[in-house]
CSV table of C-alpha atoms in Angstrom, one decimal:
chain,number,residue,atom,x,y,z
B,1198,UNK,CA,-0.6,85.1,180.7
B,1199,UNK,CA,3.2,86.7,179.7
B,1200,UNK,CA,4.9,88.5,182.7
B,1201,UNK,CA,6.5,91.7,181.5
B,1202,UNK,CA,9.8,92.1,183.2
B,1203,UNK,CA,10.6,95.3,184.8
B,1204,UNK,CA,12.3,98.3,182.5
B,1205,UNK,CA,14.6,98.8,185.0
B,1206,UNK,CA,16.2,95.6,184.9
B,1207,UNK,CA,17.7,96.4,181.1
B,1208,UNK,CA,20.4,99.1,182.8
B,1209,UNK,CA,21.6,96.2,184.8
B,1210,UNK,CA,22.0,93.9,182.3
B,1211,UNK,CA,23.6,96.3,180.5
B,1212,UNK,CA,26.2,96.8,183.1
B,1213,UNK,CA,27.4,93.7,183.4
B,1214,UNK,CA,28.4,93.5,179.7
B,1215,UNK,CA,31.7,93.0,179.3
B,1216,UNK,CA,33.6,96.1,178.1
B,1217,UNK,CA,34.3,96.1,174.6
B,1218,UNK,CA,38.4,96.9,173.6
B,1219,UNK,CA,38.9,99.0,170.9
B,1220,UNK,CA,41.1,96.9,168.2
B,1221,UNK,CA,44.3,98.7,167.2
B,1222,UNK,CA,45.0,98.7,163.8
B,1223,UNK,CA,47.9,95.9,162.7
B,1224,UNK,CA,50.5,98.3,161.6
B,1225,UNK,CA,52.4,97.6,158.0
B,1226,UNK,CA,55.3,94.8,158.4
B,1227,UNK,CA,58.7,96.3,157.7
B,1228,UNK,CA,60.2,95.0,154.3
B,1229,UNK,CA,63.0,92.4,155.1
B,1230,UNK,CA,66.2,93.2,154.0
B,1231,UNK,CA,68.3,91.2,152.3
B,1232,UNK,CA,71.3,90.2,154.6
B,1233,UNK,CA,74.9,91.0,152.8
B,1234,UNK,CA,77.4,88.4,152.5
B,1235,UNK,CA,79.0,89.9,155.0
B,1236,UNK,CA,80.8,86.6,155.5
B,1237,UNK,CA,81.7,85.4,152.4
B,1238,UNK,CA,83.5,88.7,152.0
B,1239,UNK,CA,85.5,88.3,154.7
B,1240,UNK,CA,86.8,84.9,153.3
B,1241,UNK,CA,87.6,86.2,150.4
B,1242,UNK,CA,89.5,89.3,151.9
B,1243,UNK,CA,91.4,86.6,154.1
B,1244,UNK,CA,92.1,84.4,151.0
B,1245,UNK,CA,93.6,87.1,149.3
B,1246,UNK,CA,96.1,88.7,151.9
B,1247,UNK,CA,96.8,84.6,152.1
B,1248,UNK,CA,97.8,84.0,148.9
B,1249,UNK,CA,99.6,87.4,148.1
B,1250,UNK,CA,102.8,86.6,148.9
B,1251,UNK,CA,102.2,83.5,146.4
B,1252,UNK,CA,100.9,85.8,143.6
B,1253,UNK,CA,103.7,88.0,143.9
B,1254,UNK,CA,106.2,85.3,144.2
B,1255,UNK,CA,104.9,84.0,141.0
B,1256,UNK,CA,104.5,87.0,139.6
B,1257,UNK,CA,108.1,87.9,140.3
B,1258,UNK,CA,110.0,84.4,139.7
B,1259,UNK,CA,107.5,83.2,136.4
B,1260,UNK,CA,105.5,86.0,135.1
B,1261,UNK,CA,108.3,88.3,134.6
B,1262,UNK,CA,111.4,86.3,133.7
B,1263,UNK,CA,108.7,84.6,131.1
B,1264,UNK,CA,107.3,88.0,130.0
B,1265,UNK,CA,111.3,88.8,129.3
B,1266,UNK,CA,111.7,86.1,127.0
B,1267,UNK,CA,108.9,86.9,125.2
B,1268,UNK,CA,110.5,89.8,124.6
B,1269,UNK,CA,114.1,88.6,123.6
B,1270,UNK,CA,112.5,86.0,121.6
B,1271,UNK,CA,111.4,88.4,119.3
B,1272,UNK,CA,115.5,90.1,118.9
B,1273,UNK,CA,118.9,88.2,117.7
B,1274,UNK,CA,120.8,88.4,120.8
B,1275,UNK,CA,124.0,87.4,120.7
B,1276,UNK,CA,126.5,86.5,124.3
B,1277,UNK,CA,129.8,88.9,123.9
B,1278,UNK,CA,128.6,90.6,120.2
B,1279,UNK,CA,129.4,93.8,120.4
B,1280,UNK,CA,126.7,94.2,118.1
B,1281,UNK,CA,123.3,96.2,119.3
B,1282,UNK,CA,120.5,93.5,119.3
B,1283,UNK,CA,118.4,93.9,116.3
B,1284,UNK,CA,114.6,93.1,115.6
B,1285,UNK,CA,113.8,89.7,114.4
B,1286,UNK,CA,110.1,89.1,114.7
B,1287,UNK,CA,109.1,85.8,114.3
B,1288,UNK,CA,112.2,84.8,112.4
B,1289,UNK,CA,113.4,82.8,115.9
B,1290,UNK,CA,109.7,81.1,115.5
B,1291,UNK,CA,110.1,79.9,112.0
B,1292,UNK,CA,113.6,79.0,111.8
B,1293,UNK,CA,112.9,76.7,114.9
B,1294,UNK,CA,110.7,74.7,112.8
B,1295,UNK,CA,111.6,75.3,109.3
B,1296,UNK,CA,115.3,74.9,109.8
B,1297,UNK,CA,116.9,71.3,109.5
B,1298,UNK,CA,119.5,72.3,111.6
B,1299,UNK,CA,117.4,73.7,114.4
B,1300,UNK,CA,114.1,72.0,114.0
B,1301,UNK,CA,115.7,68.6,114.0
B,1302,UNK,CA,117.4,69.0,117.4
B,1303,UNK,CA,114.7,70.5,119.2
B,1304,UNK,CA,111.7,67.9,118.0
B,1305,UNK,CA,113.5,64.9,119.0
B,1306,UNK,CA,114.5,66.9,122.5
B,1307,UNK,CA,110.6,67.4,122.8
B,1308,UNK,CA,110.1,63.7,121.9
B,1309,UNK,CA,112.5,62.7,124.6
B,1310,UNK,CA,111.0,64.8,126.9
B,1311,UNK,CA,107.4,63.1,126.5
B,1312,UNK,CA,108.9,59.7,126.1
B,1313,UNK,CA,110.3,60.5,129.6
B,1314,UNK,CA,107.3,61.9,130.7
B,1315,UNK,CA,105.2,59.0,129.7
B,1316,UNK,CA,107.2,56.4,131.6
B,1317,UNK,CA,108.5,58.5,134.2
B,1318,UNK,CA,104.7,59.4,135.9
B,1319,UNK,CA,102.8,56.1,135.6
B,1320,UNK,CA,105.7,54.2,136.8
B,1321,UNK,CA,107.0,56.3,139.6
B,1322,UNK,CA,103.5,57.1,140.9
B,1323,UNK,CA,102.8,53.1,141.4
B,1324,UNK,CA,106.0,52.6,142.8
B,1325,UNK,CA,105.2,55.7,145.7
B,1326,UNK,CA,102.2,54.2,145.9
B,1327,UNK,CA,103.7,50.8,146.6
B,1328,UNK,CA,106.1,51.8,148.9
B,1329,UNK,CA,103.4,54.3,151.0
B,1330,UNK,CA,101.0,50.9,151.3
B,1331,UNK,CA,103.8,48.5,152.5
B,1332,UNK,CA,105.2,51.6,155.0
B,1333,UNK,CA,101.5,52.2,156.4
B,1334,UNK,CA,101.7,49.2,158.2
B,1335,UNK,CA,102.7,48.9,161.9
B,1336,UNK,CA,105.6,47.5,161.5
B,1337,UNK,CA,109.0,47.2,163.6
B,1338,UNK,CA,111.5,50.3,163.3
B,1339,UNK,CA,109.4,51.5,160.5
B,1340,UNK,CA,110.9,55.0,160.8
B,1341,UNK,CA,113.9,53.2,159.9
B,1342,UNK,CA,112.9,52.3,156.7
B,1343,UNK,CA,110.3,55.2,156.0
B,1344,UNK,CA,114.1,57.5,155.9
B,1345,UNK,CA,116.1,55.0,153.9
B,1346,UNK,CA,113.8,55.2,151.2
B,1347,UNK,CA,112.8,59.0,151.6
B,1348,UNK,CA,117.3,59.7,152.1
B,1349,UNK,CA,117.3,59.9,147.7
B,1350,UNK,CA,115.3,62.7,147.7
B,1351,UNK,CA,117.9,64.5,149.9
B,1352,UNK,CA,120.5,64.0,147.8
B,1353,UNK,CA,121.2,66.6,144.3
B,1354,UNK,CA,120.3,65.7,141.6
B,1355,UNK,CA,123.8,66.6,140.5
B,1356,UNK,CA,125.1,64.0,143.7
B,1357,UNK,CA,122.6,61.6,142.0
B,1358,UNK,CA,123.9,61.2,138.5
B,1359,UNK,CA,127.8,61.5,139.4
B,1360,UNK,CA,126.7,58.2,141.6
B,1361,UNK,CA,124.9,56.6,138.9
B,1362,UNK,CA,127.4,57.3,136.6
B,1363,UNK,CA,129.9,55.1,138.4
B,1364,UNK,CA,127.2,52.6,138.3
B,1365,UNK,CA,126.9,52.5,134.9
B,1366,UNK,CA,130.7,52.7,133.6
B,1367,UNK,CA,130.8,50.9,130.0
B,1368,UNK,CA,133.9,49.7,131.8
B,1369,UNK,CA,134.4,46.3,133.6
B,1370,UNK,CA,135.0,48.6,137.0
B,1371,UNK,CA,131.3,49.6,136.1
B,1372,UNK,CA,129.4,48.0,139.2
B,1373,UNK,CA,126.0,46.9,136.8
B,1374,UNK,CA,128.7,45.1,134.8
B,1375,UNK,CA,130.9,43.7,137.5
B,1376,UNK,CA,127.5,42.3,139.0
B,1377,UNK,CA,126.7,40.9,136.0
B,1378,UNK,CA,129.7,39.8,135.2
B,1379,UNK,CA,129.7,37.9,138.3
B,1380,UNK,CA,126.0,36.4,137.9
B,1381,UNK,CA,126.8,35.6,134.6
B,1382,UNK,CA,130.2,33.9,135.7
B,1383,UNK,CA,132.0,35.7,133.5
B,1384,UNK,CA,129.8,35.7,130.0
B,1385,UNK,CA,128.6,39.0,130.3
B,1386,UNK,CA,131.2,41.1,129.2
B,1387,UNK,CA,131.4,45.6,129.1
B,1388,UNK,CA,128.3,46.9,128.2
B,1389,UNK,CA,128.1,51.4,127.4
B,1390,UNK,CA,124.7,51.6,129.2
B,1391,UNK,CA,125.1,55.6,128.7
B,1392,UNK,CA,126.6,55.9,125.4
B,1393,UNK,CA,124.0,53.2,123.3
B,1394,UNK,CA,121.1,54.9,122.1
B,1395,UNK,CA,119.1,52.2,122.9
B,1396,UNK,CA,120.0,52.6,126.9
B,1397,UNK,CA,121.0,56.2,127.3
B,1398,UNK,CA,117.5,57.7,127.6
B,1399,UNK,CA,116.5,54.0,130.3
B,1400,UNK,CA,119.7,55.3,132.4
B,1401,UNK,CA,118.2,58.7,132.8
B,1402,UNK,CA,114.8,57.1,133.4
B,1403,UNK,CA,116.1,55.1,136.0
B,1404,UNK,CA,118.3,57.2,138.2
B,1405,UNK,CA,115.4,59.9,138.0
B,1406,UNK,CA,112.5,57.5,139.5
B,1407,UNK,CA,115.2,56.2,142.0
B,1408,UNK,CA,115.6,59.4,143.4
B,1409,UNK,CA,112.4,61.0,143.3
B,1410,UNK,CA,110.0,57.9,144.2
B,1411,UNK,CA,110.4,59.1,147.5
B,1412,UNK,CA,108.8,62.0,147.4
B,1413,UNK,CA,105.5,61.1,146.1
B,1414,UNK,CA,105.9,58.0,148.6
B,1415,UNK,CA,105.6,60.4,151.8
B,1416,UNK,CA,102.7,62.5,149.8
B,1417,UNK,CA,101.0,59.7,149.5
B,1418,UNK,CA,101.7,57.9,152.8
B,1419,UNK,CA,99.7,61.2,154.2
B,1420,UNK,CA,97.1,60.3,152.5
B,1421,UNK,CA,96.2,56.9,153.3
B,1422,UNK,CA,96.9,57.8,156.8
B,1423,UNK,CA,93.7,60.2,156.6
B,1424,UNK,CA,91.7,57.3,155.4
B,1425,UNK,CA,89.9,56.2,158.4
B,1426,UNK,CA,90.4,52.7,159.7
B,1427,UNK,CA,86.5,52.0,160.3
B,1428,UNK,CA,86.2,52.3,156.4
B,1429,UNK,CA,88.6,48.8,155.9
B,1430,UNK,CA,86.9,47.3,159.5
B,1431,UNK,CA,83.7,47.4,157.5
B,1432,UNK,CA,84.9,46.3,154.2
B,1433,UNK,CA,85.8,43.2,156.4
B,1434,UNK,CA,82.8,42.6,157.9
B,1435,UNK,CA,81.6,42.5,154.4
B,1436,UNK,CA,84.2,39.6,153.6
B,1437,UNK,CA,86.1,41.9,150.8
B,1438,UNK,CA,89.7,41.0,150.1
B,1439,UNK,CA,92.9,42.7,149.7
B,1440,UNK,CA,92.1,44.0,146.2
B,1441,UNK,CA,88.9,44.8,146.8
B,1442,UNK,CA,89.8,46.9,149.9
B,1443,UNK,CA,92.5,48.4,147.8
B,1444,UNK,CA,90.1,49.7,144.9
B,1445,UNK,CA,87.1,50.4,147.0
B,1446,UNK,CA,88.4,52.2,150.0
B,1447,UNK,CA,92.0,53.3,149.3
B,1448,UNK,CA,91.5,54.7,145.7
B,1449,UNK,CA,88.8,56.2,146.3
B,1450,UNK,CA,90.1,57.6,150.2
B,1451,UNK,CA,93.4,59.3,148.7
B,1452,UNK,CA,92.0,59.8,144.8
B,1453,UNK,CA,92.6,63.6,145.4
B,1454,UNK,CA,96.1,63.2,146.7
B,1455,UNK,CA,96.8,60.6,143.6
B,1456,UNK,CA,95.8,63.4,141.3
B,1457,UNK,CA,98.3,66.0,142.8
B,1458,UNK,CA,101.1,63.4,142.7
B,1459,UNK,CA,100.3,62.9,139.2
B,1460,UNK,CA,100.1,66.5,137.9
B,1461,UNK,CA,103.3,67.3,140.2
B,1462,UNK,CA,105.2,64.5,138.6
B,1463,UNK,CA,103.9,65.6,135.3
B,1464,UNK,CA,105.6,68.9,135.7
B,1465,UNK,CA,108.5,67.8,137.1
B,1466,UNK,CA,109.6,65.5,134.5
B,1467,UNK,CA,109.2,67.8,131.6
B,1468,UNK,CA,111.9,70.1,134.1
B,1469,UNK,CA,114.5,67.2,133.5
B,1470,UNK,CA,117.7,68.6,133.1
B,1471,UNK,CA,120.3,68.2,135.6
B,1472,UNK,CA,121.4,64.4,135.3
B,1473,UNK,CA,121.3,64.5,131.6
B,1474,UNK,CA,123.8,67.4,131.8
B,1475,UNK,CA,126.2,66.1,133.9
B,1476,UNK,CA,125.8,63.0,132.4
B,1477,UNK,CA,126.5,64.0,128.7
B,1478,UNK,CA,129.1,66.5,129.7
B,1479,UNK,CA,131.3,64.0,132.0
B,1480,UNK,CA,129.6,60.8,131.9
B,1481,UNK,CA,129.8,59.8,128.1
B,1482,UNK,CA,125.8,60.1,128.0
B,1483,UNK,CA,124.7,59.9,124.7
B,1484,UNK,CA,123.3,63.5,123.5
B,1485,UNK,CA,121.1,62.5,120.7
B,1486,UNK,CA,119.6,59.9,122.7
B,1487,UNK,CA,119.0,61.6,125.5
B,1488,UNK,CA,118.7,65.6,124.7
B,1489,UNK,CA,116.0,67.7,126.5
B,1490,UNK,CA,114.1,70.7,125.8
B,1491,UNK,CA,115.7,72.3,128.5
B,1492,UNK,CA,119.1,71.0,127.7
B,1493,UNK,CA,118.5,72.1,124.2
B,1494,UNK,CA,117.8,75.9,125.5
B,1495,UNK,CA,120.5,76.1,127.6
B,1496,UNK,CA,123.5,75.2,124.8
B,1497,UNK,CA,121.6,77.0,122.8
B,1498,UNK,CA,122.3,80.4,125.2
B,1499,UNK,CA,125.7,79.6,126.3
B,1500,UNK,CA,127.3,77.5,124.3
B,1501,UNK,CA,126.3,78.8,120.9
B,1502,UNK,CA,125.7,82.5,122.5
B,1503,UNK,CA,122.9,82.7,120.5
B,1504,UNK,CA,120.1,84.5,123.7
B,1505,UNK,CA,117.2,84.9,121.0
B,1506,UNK,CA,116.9,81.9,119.6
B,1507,UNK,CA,117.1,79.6,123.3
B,1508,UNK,CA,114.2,82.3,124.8
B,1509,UNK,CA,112.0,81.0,121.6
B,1510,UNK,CA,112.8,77.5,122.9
B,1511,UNK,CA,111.6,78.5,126.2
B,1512,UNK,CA,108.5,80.3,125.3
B,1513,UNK,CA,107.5,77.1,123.0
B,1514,UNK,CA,107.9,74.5,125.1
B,1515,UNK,CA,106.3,76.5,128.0
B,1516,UNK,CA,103.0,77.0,126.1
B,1517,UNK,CA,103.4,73.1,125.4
B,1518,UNK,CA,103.9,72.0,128.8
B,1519,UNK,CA,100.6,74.8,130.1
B,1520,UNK,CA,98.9,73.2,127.4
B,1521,UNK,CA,99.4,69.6,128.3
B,1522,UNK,CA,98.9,70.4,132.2
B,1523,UNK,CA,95.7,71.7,131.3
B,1524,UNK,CA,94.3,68.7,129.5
B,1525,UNK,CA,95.9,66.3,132.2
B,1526,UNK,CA,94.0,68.4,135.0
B,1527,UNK,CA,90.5,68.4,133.0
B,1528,UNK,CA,91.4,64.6,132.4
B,1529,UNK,CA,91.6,63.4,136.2
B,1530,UNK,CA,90.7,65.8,138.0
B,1531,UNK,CA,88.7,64.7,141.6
B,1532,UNK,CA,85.3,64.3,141.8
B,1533,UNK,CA,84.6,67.3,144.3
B,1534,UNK,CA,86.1,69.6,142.1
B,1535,UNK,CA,84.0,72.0,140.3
């Protein structure tokens, strides 16, 4: 027999219940906005008020003086005419490469120029590079020796070639010739290092790496000092030599720097002017041998007085050298470059 529980029992189950909560409705997430590179801006605000007094420097000392011989190259401007200059178009253009008598002297100053340039940077870049290894060392009074061979780059260039122009006198007070003389014991007789046209352009080459060697040197002696010394403790450990050190940890470490060196050397050499001028005007230089573009423009101007035809020069061979910098900076250009 079922036992029927009371009615009134069901109110106080009911009271006991837990209270139900009424669930608020989730309300809509906010769209997320997208954060602005406020950041990036910035940098590139900063970079910019950085690098204006660059820009404008360029601008000023390269852009306009170049703009401005655009302009005369294009005119027959004559030094002391008192004529008006007249328009010429591309007459300056054409005749510099039509003409015998002014295509001739300007293409073989362009060929000494990249015959200069082509021994100039290989050779002076392994000598600095030379000279930074063997100075990295701890050595004795190596501050010394770190100035004697940075003291060239001191000097003019000017300073420079009067000096090497005693050195090599085609006369038997010349002191390559005395030495030689002397080694030789007296077999080796005057030789016209300047003046042969087999020697005159090697002179040039050789004063010009003597004095500037010691600027890539200290360029490049800042970068192997950033390579860090763990790098050659573990080479090492791994029994790798000298040369293998050399091409697997110092290459590499300073490959940036080496590429600056080279494309500052690059442009540097095609700049070569100074010591071929003093050189050919008081030092029996030979001028064929050893003519520039740059000495080329500047007879051209004030020797022959002939403005026009020297800014054509200048606006030719600066294309050239912007076109060859180009290809030498997609060439070997670092790794972490985009």
């Amino acid at each position: 027999m079922t036992s029927v529980e009371p009615a009134h029992d069901a109110p106080h189950a009911r009271e006991k219940a837990p209270p139900v909560t009424a669930v608020k409705p989730a309300r809509p997430a906010r769209p997320v906005r997208p954060v602005r590179p406020v950041r990036r801006n910035r940098d590139w605000l900063h970079g910019l008020l950085m690098s204006t007094p660059a820009v404008v420097g360029l601008i000023a000392f390269v852009g306009v003086p170049f703009g401005y011989a655009v302009v005369l190259s294009f005119y027959n401007v004559r030094l002391g005419s008192p004529l008006a200059p007249s328009f010429f178009g591309l007459e300056q253009y054409r005749r510099l490469f039509t003409d015998p008598d002014l295509s001739g002297p300007f293409l073989r100053a362009l060929l000494n120029n990249l015959t200069f340039a082509v021994v100039v940077v290989p050779v002076q870049t392994a000598l600095a590079l030379g000279l930074a290894i063997l100075l990295n060392r701890k050595l004795r009074a190596i501050g010394l020796f770190r100035s004697v061979f940075f003291m060239p780059v001191v000097f003019p260039m000017a300073l420079v070639a009067v000096i090497w122009r005693l050195i090599l006198a085609r006369s038997d007070q010349g002191m390559l010739n005395s030495a030689l003389h002397t080694v030789s014991f007296g077999s080796w007789g005057a030789f016209d290092w300047l003046g042969d046209s087999a020697t005159a352009m090697a002179s040039v080459i050789v004063l010009s790496i003597w004095q500037g060697v010691g600027f890539q040197m200290v360029i490049l002696l800042a970068g192997l000092q950033q390579i860090p010394g763990e790098l050659y403790e573990a080479a090492e450990l791994d029994r790798a030599g000298r040369w293998q050190q050399f091409r697997h940890v110092t290459l590499p470490g300073i490959r940036g720097t080496l590429v600056f060196v080279v494309m500052l050397t690059s442009v540097l050499s095609f700049r070569v002017f100074d010591q071929v001028y003093v050189l050919i005007r008081g030092g029996g230089l030979n001028e064929d041998a050893a003519r520039t573009v740059m000495y080329q423009a500047v007879t051209t101007a004030f020797d022959q007085n002939n403005v026009g035809q020297a800014a054509a020069i200048t606006v030719v061979f600066f294309l050239i050298v912007v076109a060859l910098t180009l290809i030498q900076r997609r060439v070997v250009r670092p790794d972490n470059e985009d």
